PDB file of C-alpha atoms in Angstrom:
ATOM      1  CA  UNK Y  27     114.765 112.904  75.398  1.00 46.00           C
ATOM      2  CA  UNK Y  28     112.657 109.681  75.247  1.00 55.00           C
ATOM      3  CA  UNK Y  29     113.671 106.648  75.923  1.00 54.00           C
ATOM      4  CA  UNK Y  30     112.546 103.551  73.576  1.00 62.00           C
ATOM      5  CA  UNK Y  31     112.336 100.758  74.427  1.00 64.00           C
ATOM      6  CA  UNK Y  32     112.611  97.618  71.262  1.00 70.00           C
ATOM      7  CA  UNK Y  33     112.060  94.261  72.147  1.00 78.00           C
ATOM      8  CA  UNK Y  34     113.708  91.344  69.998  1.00 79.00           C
ATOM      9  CA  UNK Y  35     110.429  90.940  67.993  1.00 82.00           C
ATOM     10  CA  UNK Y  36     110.300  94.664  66.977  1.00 82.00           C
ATOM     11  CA  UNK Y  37     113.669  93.639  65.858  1.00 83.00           C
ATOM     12  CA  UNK Y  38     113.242  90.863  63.647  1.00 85.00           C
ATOM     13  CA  UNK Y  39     110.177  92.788  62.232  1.00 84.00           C
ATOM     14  CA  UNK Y  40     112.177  95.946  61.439  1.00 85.00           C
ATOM     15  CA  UNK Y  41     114.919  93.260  59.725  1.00 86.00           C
ATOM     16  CA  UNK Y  42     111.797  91.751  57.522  1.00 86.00           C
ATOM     17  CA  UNK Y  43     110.732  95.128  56.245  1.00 88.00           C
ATOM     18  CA  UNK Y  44     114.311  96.048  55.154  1.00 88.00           C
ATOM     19  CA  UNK Y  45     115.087  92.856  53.483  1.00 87.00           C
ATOM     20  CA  UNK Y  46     117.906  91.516  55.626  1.00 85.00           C
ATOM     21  CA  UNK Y  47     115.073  88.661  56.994  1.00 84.00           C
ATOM     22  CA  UNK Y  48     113.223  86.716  54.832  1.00 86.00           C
ATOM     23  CA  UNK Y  49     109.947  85.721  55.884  1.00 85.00           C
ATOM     24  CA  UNK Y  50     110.071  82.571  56.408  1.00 85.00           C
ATOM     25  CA  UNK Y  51     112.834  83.026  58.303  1.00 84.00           C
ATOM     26  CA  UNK Y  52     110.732  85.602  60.836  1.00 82.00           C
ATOM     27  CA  UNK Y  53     108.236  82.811  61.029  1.00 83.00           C
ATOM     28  CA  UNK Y  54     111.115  80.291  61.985  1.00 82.00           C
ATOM     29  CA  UNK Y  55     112.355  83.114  64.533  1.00 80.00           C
ATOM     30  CA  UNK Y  56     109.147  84.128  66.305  1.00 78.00           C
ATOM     31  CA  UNK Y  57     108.065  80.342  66.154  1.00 79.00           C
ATOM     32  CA  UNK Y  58     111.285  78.779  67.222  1.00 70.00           C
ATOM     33  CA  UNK Y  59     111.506  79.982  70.637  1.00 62.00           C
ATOM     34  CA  UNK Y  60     114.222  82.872  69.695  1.00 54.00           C
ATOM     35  CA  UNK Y  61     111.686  85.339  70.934  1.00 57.00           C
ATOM     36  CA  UNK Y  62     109.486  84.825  73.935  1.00 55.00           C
ATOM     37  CA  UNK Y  63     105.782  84.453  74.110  1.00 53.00           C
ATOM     38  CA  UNK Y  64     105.103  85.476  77.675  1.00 52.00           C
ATOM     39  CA  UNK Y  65     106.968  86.582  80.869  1.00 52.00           C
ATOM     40  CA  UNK Y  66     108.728  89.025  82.313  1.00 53.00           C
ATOM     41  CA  UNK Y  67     112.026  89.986  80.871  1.00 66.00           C
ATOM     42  CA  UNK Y  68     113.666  90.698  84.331  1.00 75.00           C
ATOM     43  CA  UNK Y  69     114.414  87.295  86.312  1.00 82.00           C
ATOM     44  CA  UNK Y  70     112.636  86.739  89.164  1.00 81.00           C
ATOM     45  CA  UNK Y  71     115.209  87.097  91.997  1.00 86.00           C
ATOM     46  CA  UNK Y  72     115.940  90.671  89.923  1.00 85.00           C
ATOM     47  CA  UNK Y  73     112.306  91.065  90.722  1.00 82.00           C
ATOM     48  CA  UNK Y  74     112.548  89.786  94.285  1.00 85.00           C
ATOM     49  CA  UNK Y  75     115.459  92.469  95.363  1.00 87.00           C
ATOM     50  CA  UNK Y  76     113.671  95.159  93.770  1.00 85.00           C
ATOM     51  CA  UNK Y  77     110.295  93.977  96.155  1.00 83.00           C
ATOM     52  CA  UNK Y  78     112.527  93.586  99.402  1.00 87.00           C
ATOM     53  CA  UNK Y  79     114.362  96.974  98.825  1.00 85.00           C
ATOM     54  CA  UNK Y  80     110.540  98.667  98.541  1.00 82.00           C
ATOM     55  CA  UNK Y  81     109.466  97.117 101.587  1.00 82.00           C
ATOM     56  CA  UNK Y  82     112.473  98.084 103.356  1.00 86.00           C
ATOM     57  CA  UNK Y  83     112.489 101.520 102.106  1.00 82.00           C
ATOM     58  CA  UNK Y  84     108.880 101.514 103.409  1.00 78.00           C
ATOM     59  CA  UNK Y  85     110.101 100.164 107.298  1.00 81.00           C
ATOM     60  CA  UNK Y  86     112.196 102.777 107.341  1.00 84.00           C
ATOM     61  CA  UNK Y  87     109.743 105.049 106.363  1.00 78.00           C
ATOM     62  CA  UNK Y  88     107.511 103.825 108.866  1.00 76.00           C
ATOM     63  CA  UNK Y  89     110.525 103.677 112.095  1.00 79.00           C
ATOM     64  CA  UNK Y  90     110.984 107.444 110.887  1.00 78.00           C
ATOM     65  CA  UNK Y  91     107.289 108.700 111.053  1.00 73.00           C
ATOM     66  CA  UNK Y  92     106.994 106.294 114.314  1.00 70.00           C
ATOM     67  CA  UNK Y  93     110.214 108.635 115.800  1.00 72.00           C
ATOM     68  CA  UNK Y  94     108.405 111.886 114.922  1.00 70.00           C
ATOM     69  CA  UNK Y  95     104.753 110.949 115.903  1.00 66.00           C
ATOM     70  CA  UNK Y  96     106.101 109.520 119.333  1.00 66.00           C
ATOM     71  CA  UNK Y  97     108.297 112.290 120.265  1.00 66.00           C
ATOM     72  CA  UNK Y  98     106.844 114.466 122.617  1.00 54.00           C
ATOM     73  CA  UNK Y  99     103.131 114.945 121.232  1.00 59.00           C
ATOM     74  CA  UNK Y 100     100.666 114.679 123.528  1.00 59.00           C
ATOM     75  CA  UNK Y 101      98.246 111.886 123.206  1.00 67.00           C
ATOM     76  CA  UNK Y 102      94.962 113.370 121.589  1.00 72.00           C
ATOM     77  CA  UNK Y 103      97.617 115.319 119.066  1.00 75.00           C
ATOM     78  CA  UNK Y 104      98.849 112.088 117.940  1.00 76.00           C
ATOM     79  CA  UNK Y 105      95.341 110.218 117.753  1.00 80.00           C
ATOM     80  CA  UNK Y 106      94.612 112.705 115.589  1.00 84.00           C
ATOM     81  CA  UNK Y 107      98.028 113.126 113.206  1.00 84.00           C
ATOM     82  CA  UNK Y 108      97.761 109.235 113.224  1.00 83.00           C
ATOM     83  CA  UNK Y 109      94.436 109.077 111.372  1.00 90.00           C
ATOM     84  CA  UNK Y 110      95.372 112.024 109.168  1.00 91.00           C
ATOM     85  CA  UNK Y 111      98.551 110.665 108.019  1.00 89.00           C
ATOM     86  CA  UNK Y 112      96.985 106.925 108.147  1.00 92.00           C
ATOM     87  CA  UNK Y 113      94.249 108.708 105.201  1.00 95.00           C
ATOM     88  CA  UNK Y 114      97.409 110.478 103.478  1.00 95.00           C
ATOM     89  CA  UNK Y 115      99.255 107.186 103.436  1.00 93.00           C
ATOM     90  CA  UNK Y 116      96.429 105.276 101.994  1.00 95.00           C
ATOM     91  CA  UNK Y 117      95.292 107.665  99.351  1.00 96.00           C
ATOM     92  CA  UNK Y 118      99.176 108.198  97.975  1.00 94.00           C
ATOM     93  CA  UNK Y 119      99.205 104.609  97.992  1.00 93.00           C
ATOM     94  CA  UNK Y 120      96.126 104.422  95.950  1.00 94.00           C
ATOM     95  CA  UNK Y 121      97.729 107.036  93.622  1.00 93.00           C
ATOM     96  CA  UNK Y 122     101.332 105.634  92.756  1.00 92.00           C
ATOM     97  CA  UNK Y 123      99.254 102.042  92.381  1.00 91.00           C
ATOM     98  CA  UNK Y 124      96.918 103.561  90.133  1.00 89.00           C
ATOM     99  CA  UNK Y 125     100.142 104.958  88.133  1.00 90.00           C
ATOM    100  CA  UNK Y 126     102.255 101.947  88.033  1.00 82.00           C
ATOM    101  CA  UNK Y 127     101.848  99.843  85.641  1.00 75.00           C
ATOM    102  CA  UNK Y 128     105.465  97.384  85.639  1.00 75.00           C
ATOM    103  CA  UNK Y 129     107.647  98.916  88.050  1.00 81.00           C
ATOM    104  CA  UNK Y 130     107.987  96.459  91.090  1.00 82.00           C
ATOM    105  CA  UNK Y 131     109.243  98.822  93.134  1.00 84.00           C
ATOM    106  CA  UNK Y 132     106.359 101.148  92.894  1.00 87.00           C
ATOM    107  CA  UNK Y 133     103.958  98.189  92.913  1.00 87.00           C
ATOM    108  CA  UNK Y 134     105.789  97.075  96.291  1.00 86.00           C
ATOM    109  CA  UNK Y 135     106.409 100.254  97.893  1.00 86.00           C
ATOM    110  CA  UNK Y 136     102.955 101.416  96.927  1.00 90.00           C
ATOM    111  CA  UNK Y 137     101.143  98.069  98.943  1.00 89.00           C
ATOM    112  CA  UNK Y 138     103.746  98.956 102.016  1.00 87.00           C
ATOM    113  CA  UNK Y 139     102.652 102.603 101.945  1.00 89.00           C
ATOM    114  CA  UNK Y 140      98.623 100.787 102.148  1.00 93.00           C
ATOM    115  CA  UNK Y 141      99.182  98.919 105.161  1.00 90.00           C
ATOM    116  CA  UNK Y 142     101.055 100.950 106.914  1.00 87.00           C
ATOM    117  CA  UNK Y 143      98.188 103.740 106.294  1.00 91.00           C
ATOM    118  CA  UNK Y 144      96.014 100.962 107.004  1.00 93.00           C
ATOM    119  CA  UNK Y 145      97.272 100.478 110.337  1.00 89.00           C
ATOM    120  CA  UNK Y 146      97.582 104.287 111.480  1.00 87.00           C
ATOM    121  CA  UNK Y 147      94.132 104.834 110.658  1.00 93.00           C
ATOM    122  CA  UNK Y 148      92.795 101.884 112.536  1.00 92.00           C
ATOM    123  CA  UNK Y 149      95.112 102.628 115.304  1.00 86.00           C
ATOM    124  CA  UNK Y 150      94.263 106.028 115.476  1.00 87.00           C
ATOM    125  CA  UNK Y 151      90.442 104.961 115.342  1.00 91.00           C
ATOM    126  CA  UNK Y 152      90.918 102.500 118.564  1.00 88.00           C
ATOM    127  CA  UNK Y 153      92.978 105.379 120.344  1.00 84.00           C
ATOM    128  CA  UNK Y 154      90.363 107.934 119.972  1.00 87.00           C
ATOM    129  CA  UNK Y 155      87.466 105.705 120.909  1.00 89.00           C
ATOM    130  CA  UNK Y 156      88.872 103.265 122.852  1.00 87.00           C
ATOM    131  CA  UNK Y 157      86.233 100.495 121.607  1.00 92.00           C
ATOM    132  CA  UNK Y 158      87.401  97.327 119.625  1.00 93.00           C
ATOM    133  CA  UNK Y 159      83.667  97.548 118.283  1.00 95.00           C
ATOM    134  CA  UNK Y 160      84.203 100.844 116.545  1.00 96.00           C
ATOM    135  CA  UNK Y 161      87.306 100.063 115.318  1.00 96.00           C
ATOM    136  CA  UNK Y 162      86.287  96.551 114.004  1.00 96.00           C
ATOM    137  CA  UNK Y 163      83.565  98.735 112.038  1.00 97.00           C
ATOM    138  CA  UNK Y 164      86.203 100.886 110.769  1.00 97.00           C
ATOM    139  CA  UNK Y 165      87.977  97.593 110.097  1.00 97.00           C
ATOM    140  CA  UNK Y 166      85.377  96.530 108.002  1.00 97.00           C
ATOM    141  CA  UNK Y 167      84.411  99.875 105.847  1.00 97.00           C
ATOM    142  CA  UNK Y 168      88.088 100.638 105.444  1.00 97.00           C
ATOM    143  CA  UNK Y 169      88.546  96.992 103.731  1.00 97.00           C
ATOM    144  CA  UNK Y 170      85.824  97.148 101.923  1.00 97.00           C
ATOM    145  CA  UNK Y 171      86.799 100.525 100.464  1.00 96.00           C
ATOM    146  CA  UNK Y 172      90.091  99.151  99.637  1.00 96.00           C
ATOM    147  CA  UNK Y 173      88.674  96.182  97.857  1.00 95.00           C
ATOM    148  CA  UNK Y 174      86.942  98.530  95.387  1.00 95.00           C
ATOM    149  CA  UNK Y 175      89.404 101.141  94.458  1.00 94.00           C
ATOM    150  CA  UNK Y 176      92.894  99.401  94.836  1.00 92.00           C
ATOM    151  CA  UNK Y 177      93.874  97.604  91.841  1.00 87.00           C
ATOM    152  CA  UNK Y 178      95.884  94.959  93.289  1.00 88.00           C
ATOM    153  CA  UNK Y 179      95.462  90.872  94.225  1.00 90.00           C
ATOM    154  CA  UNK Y 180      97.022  91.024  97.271  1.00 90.00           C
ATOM    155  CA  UNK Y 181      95.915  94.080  98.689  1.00 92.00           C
ATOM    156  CA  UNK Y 182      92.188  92.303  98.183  1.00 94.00           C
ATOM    157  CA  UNK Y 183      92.995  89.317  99.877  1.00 95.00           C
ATOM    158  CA  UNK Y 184      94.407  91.110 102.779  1.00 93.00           C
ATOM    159  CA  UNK Y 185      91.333  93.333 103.040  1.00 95.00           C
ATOM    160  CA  UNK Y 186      88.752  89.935 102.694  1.00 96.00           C
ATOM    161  CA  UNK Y 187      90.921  88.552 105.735  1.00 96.00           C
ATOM    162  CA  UNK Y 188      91.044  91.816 107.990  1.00 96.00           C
ATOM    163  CA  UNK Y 189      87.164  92.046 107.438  1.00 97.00           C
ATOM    164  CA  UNK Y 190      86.415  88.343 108.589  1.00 95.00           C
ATOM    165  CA  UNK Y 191      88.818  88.902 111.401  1.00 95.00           C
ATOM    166  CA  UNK Y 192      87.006  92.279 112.186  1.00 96.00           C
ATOM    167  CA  UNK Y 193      83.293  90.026 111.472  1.00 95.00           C
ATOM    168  CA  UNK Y 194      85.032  87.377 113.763  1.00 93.00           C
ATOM    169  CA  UNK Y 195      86.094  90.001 116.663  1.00 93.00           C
ATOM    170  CA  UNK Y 196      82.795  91.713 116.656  1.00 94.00           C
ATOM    171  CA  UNK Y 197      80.836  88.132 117.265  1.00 92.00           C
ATOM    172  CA  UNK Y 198      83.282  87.823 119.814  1.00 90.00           C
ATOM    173  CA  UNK Y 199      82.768  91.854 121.369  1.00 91.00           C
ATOM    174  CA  UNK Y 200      78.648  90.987 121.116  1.00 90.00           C
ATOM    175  CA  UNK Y 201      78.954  87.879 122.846  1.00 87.00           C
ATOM    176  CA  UNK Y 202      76.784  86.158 119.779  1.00 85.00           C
ATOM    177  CA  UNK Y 203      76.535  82.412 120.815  1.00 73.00           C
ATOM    178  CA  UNK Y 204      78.153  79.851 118.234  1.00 72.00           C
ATOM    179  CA  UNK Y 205      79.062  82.309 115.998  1.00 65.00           C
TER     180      UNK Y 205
END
């Protein structure tokens, strides 16, 4: 069973074609301000729950992987299921983004799911090598990667300010005068 979906100016059309709705009357209608030109037909605090309830259902998503990951593994077992699950998290991510197109939960949950694969991966990358340089690098590529193939505003400007951070703490690691 499908489920369709009419909004009011689908309704006022159908009404013109059988007769019940003259057309000057649809003009007057769609003109008028009976029938909106732009927005969002959920209000914004609507809109606003729906975003805190993804990001909370993605904190407790992270606390639970955080429980498993820290319990009893030993280090170079989680260095290494932290940058594995960091890659999963980012590329499902990158998949329910790519299949959302108006549900703010998705949209939301999907950007949660990003960062917090975003921050295994890097974590994992400073744990195994131990050198802000490297992981500053990884910083850098990771954002950059991000910038091209996740279609979201946000999600770009967070990646431009994690790579000049990373640009900022590698002048830093290099000791490059006035940089």
């Amino acid at each position: 069973m499908t489920h369709v979906s009419l909004t009011l100016r689908d309704v006022i059309a159908q009404l013109t074609t059988e007769g019940h709705v003259s057309e000057q009357q649809q003009t007057a209608l769609l003109e008028g301000g009976a029938v909106r030109k732009t927005g969002r037909s959920t209000p914004w605090f609507i809109q606003a729950f729906v975003a805190i309830g993804a990001w909370l259902a993605a904190v407790f998503f992270l606390v639970a992987v955080g429980l498993f990951l820290f319990n009893g593994f030993e280090t170079a077992t989680f260095n290494a299921l932290a940058l594995i699950l960091g890659v999963v998290f980012v590329l499902a991510a990158l998949g329910i983004r790519r299949a959302t197109v108006g549900s703010a939960f998705a949209i939301n949950l999907a950007l949660a799911l990003s960062l917090l694969g975003q921050a295994l991966i890097l974590g994992g990358i400073w744990l195994m090598s131990e050198s802000i340089a490297i992981t500053a690098i990884a910083a850098i590529g990771l954002s950059l990667a991000l910038i091209v193939a996740y279609p979201d505003r946000l999600q770009r400007f967070l990646c431009t300010l994690t790579i000049s951070t990373a640009v900022l703490v590698l002048f830093s690691e290099w000791h490059i005068p006035d940089a």
